[in-house]
Coordinates of C-alpha atoms in Angstrom, one line a residue:
X1 CA -29.5 27.7 53.7
X2 CA -32.6 25.8 52.9
X3 CA -32.1 26.3 49.2
X4 CA -28.6 24.9 49.1
X5 CA -29.6 21.3 48.6
X6 CA -31.9 22.3 45.8
X7 CA -29.1 24.2 44.1
X8 CA -26.6 21.4 44.6
X9 CA -29.1 18.9 43.2
X10 CA -29.7 21.1 40.2
X11 CA -26.0 21.5 39.7
X12 CA -25.5 17.7 39.8
X13 CA -28.4 17.2 37.4
X14 CA -26.6 19.5 34.9
X15 CA -23.6 17.2 35.0
X16 CA -25.8 14.2 34.4
X17 CA -27.4 16.0 31.4
X18 CA -24.0 16.7 29.8
X19 CA -22.9 13.1 30.3
X20 CA -26.1 11.7 28.9
X21 CA -26.0 13.8 25.8
X22 CA -22.4 12.9 25.2
X23 CA -23.4 9.3 25.0
X24 CA -26.0 9.7 22.2
X25 CA -25.4 9.7 18.4
X26 CA -23.3 12.0 16.2
X27 CA -25.6 15.0 16.8
X28 CA -25.2 14.7 20.7
X29 CA -21.7 16.1 20.8
X30 CA -20.5 17.2 24.3
X31 CA -20.2 20.8 23.1
X32 CA -23.8 20.9 22.1
X33 CA -24.9 19.3 25.5
X34 CA -23.3 22.2 27.3
X35 CA -25.8 24.5 25.6
X36 CA -28.9 22.5 26.9
X37 CA -27.7 21.7 30.4
X38 CA -30.4 23.7 32.1
X39 CA -33.2 22.0 30.2
X40 CA -32.6 18.8 32.2
X41 CA -33.7 20.5 35.4
X42 CA -37.4 20.2 36.4
X43 CA -39.6 23.0 37.8
X44 CA -38.9 22.0 41.4
X45 CA -35.1 21.9 40.7
X46 CA -34.9 18.2 40.3
X47 CA -33.5 16.3 37.4
X48 CA -36.1 15.1 34.8
X49 CA -35.0 11.6 33.9
X50 CA -36.9 11.6 30.6
X51 CA -35.1 14.7 29.4
X52 CA -31.7 13.4 30.5
X53 CA -32.0 10.1 28.6
X54 CA -33.7 11.4 25.4
X55 CA -31.5 12.4 22.5
X56 CA -31.3 16.2 21.9
X57 CA -33.2 17.2 18.7
X58 CA -31.9 20.1 16.6
X59 CA -35.1 22.1 17.3
X60 CA -34.5 21.8 21.1
X61 CA -30.9 23.2 20.9
X62 CA -30.0 26.7 21.6
X63 CA -28.3 29.0 19.1
X64 CA -25.0 28.0 20.8
X65 CA -25.7 24.3 20.3
X66 CA -26.9 24.7 16.7
X67 CA -23.6 26.1 15.4
X68 CA -21.6 22.9 15.8
X69 CA -24.3 20.9 14.0
X70 CA -24.0 23.0 10.9
X71 CA -20.2 22.7 11.0
X72 CA -20.5 18.9 11.3
X73 CA -22.7 18.7 8.2
X74 CA -20.2 20.7 6.1
X75 CA -17.1 19.0 7.5
X76 CA -14.3 18.1 5.0
X77 CA -13.9 14.4 6.0
X78 CA -17.3 13.7 4.3
X79 CA -15.9 15.1 1.1
X80 CA -12.7 13.1 1.5
X81 CA -14.7 9.9 2.0
X82 CA -16.5 10.5 -1.3
X83 CA -13.2 11.1 -3.1
X84 CA -11.8 7.9 -1.7
X85 CA -14.5 5.9 -3.3
X86 CA -13.1 2.9 -5.3
X87 CA -12.8 3.5 -9.0
X88 CA -15.3 1.6 -11.1
X89 CA -14.2 -0.6 -13.9
X90 CA -15.7 1.7 -16.5
X91 CA -13.9 4.7 -15.0
X92 CA -10.6 2.9 -15.0
X93 CA -11.0 1.9 -18.7
X94 CA -11.8 5.5 -19.6
X95 CA -8.8 6.8 -17.7
X96 CA -6.5 4.1 -19.2
X97 CA -7.6 5.0 -22.8
X98 CA -7.1 8.6 -22.1
X99 CA -3.6 7.9 -20.8
X100 CA -2.9 6.1 -24.2
X101 CA -4.3 9.1 -26.1
X102 CA -2.2 11.6 -24.2
X103 CA 0.9 9.5 -24.5
X104 CA 0.4 9.4 -28.2
X105 CA 0.7 13.2 -28.2
X106 CA 3.8 13.1 -25.9
X107 CA 5.6 10.4 -28.0
X108 CA 4.3 10.6 -31.6
X109 CA 7.7 9.1 -32.6
X110 CA 7.5 6.1 -30.3
X111 CA 9.1 3.0 -32.0
X112 CA 11.0 -0.2 -31.1
X113 CA 14.4 0.9 -29.8
X114 CA 16.3 -1.9 -31.3
X115 CA 18.1 -1.4 -34.6
X116 CA 17.1 -3.9 -37.3
X117 CA 16.7 -4.3 -41.0
X118 CA 14.6 -7.5 -41.2
X119 CA 12.7 -9.9 -39.0
X120 CA 15.8 -12.1 -38.4
X121 CA 17.8 -9.2 -37.1
X122 CA 14.9 -8.0 -34.9
X123 CA 14.5 -11.6 -33.5
X124 CA 18.1 -12.0 -32.6
X125 CA 18.4 -8.5 -31.2
X126 CA 15.4 -9.0 -29.0
X127 CA 16.8 -12.2 -27.6
X128 CA 20.1 -10.4 -26.9
X129 CA 18.3 -7.6 -25.1
X130 CA 17.4 -9.7 -22.0
X131 CA 19.1 -8.4 -18.9
X132 CA 20.7 -5.5 -20.7
X133 CA 19.8 -2.2 -22.4
X134 CA 18.7 -1.8 -26.0
X135 CA 21.6 0.6 -26.4
X136 CA 24.2 -2.0 -25.6
X137 CA 22.5 -4.5 -28.0
X138 CA 22.5 -1.8 -30.8
X139 CA 26.2 -1.2 -30.2
X140 CA 26.9 -5.0 -30.4
X141 CA 24.8 -6.3 -33.3
X142 CA 26.4 -4.4 -36.2
X143 CA 29.5 -6.6 -36.0
X144 CA 27.4 -9.7 -35.4
X145 CA 25.2 -9.2 -38.4
X146 CA 28.1 -8.1 -40.6
X147 CA 29.7 -11.5 -40.0
X148 CA 26.5 -13.6 -39.8
X149 CA 23.8 -11.9 -41.9
X150 CA 21.5 -15.0 -42.3
X151 CA 20.1 -17.8 -40.1
X152 CA 22.2 -20.2 -42.1
X153 CA 25.4 -18.2 -41.4
X154 CA 24.8 -18.0 -37.7
X155 CA 23.8 -21.6 -37.3
X156 CA 27.1 -22.7 -38.8
X157 CA 29.2 -20.3 -36.7
X158 CA 31.9 -21.2 -34.2
X159 CA 30.3 -20.7 -30.8
X160 CA 33.4 -19.1 -29.2
X161 CA 33.5 -16.5 -32.0
X162 CA 29.8 -15.6 -31.5
X163 CA 30.4 -15.4 -27.7
X164 CA 33.2 -12.9 -28.2
X165 CA 31.1 -10.7 -30.5
X166 CA 28.1 -10.6 -28.1
X167 CA 30.1 -10.5 -24.8
X168 CA 29.1 -6.8 -24.1
X169 CA 25.4 -7.8 -23.8
X170 CA 26.1 -10.1 -20.7
X171 CA 25.2 -13.7 -20.2
X172 CA 27.0 -14.3 -23.6
X173 CA 27.3 -18.0 -23.3
X174 CA 23.6 -18.7 -22.7
X175 CA 22.7 -16.1 -25.3
X176 CA 25.1 -17.7 -27.9
X177 CA 23.4 -21.0 -27.3
X178 CA 19.9 -19.4 -27.8
X179 CA 20.6 -17.4 -31.0
X180 CA 22.5 -20.2 -32.6
X181 CA 19.8 -22.6 -31.7
X182 CA 17.0 -20.4 -33.1
X183 CA 19.1 -19.8 -36.3
X184 CA 19.4 -23.6 -36.7
X185 CA 15.6 -24.0 -36.2
X186 CA 14.9 -21.3 -38.7
X187 CA 17.2 -23.1 -41.2
X188 CA 15.8 -26.6 -40.6
X189 CA 12.1 -26.0 -39.9
X190 CA 11.2 -22.7 -41.6
X191 CA 13.3 -22.5 -44.7
X192 CA 15.5 -19.9 -43.2
X193 CA 12.6 -17.5 -42.7
X194 CA 11.2 -16.1 -39.4
X195 CA 7.7 -17.3 -39.0
X196 CA 4.9 -14.8 -38.6
X197 CA 2.8 -16.8 -36.1
X198 CA 3.0 -16.7 -32.3
X199 CA 2.7 -20.5 -31.9
X200 CA 5.7 -21.0 -34.2
X201 CA 7.9 -18.2 -32.7
X202 CA 7.6 -19.4 -29.1
X203 CA 8.9 -22.8 -30.1
X204 CA 12.3 -21.3 -31.0
X205 CA 15.1 -21.4 -28.4
X206 CA 15.2 -18.3 -26.2
X207 CA 11.9 -16.9 -27.5
X208 CA 9.0 -16.3 -25.2
X209 CA 5.8 -14.3 -25.6
X210 CA 7.4 -10.9 -25.0
X211 CA 10.0 -11.5 -27.7
X212 CA 7.4 -13.0 -30.1
X213 CA 5.1 -10.0 -29.8
X214 CA 8.0 -7.6 -30.4
X215 CA 8.7 -9.4 -33.7
X216 CA 5.1 -9.9 -34.7
X217 CA 4.2 -6.3 -34.0
X218 CA 7.2 -4.6 -35.5
X219 CA 8.2 -6.9 -38.3
X220 CA 4.9 -8.4 -39.4
X221 CA 2.3 -5.8 -38.3
X222 CA 0.5 -8.3 -36.1
X223 CA -0.9 -6.5 -33.0
X224 CA 0.6 -7.6 -29.6
X225 CA 1.2 -6.3 -26.1
X226 CA 4.9 -6.4 -25.1
X227 CA 5.0 -6.8 -21.3
X228 CA 8.5 -6.0 -20.3
X229 CA 9.6 -4.7 -16.9
X230 CA 8.7 -1.1 -17.8
X231 CA 5.2 -2.1 -19.0
X232 CA 4.6 -4.2 -15.9
X233 CA 5.6 -1.4 -13.6
X234 CA 3.5 1.3 -15.2
X235 CA 0.4 -0.9 -15.7
X236 CA 0.4 -1.5 -11.9
X237 CA 1.1 2.1 -11.1
X238 CA -1.8 3.2 -13.2
X239 CA -4.2 0.7 -11.8
X240 CA -4.7 -1.3 -15.0
X241 CA -3.8 -4.5 -13.1
X242 CA -2.8 -5.7 -9.7
X243 CA -0.9 -8.8 -11.0
X244 CA 2.8 -9.3 -11.3
X245 CA 2.5 -12.2 -13.8
X246 CA 3.3 -11.0 -17.4
X247 CA 0.8 -13.4 -19.0
X248 CA -2.0 -12.2 -16.7
X249 CA -1.0 -8.6 -17.2
X250 CA -1.1 -9.1 -21.0
X251 CA -4.6 -10.6 -20.8
X252 CA -6.0 -7.9 -18.5
X253 CA -4.6 -5.0 -20.5
X254 CA -5.8 -6.6 -23.7
X255 CA -9.4 -6.3 -22.4
X256 CA -9.0 -2.6 -21.8
X257 CA -7.7 -1.5 -25.3
X258 CA -8.8 -2.3 -28.8
X259 CA -6.5 -4.8 -30.6
X260 CA -5.5 -2.2 -33.1
X261 CA -3.8 -0.2 -30.3
X262 CA -1.8 -3.0 -28.7
X263 CA 1.6 -2.6 -30.5
X264 CA 1.7 1.2 -30.3
X265 CA 0.4 1.2 -26.7
X266 CA 3.4 -1.0 -25.8
X267 CA 5.9 1.4 -27.4
X268 CA 4.3 4.5 -25.7
X269 CA 4.2 2.9 -22.2
X270 CA 7.8 1.6 -22.5
X271 CA 9.0 5.0 -23.8
X272 CA 7.3 6.7 -20.8
X273 CA 8.8 4.2 -18.4
X274 CA 12.3 4.7 -19.7
X275 CA 12.2 8.4 -19.9
X276 CA 10.0 9.7 -17.0
X277 CA 8.3 7.1 -14.9
X278 CA 11.4 5.3 -13.7
X279 CA 11.5 2.4 -11.3
X280 CA 13.4 4.0 -8.4
X281 CA 12.9 7.8 -8.9
X282 CA 9.9 8.6 -11.1
X283 CA 10.0 12.2 -12.3
X284 CA 6.5 13.0 -11.2
X285 CA 7.0 16.7 -11.3
X286 CA 7.9 16.6 -15.0
X287 CA 5.2 14.1 -16.0
X288 CA 2.6 15.3 -18.5
X289 CA -0.1 12.8 -17.3
X290 CA -0.1 13.3 -13.5
X291 CA -3.8 14.3 -13.7
X292 CA -4.5 10.7 -14.7
X293 CA -2.1 8.9 -12.4
X294 CA -3.3 7.4 -9.1
X295 CA 0.3 6.9 -8.0
X296 CA 1.4 10.5 -8.4
X297 CA 3.8 11.4 -5.6
X298 CA 5.7 8.2 -5.5
X299 CA 8.6 10.1 -7.1
X300 CA 10.1 13.6 -7.1
X301 CA 7.3 16.2 -7.4
X302 CA 9.4 19.3 -7.5
X303 CA 9.4 20.4 -11.2
X304 CA 13.1 21.5 -11.2
X305 CA 14.4 18.4 -9.4
X306 CA 12.2 16.2 -11.5
X307 CA 13.5 17.6 -14.8
X308 CA 17.0 16.5 -13.8
X309 CA 15.8 12.9 -13.7
X310 CA 14.6 12.8 -17.3
X311 CA 16.4 10.4 -19.7
X312 CA 17.2 10.1 -23.3
X313 CA 15.7 12.8 -25.6
X314 CA 13.6 14.2 -22.7
X315 CA 16.7 14.9 -20.8
X316 CA 18.7 16.2 -23.8
X317 CA 20.7 13.0 -24.0
X318 CA 21.3 10.5 -26.9
X319 CA 18.7 7.9 -27.5
X320 CA 19.2 4.1 -27.6
X321 CA 19.4 3.6 -31.4
X322 CA 22.4 4.2 -33.5
X323 CA 20.0 4.5 -36.5
X324 CA 16.8 6.0 -35.2
X325 CA 13.8 6.2 -37.5
X326 CA 12.8 9.5 -39.2
X327 CA 11.0 11.9 -36.9
X328 CA 12.9 11.0 -33.8
X329 CA 13.7 14.3 -32.0
X330 CA 16.7 13.1 -30.1
X331 CA 20.3 12.4 -30.9
X332 CA 21.5 9.0 -32.2
X333 CA 23.3 6.8 -29.8
X334 CA 27.1 6.5 -30.2
X335 CA 28.8 3.3 -31.5
X336 CA 30.4 0.9 -29.0
X337 CA 33.5 2.4 -27.4
X338 CA 32.6 6.0 -28.2
X339 CA 32.2 8.6 -25.5
X340 CA 28.5 9.3 -24.7

């Protein structure tokens, strides 16, 4: 009976020891404290305050307490923390350039998807492509250019007749005003020729930087980055930019790639955006550059389901051009009014 208080005191001291060790740093886990509970009791059965308060060192733990410490050092969250480290600017540039190289292998036939035979036709077709598909423009322009083959012809046209011809492209009244206005400007200010300078092109009615770079890059061989909706979407998904301003995106992407790559880069990115990396349902499971994409998983990752989302030649369907260039592996688009 005389030993009961001592045993009770020692038992209480063990609880204090466990609580004290659970309050110390990462190496004082409650599970480890259980293995050293007895060490907090002095020779006379009383709690030793110094040992209760002091952090437990690895050398003082029992074999039972050492095991969790080893597990903590090799825990997976530490590895996850390292992998979540922000990407450096250099690493992003290297990854972006590798994406461009791999897209060049996927789309060696990338090209502008508007049918044209000269700079004037490309300029008009690009203006008409706003808020519609290149396919619909390609189905519409043959009749337009057959009737108005030159800027002089289009500038002198009857607006209502032009409206009727381009009606399938949508917003036909505003577009009629733009293409007739730029045709008149070409006739009056540039001798009926499309200028080959950015500062001249953007002065024309309905012509902005995107349209100007399409014409410069594909009709004059002047490098330019075409920032359309597809390019904007993919540049953000790939971490090339965080902006949603086309001019800022153009400037930021221009710093990543050499100037000689700008025009073809635009074609490849737009091709990929139209065929695989769609806005609403990206076909992630059928994408050839998932190993380089920080946004992998935003779309369908199952390979079979993803393949059903592929468009144009990637999905075995006609392309957007009625007259595609040599080397295009898909089928030409059908004329207006024909079944697809």
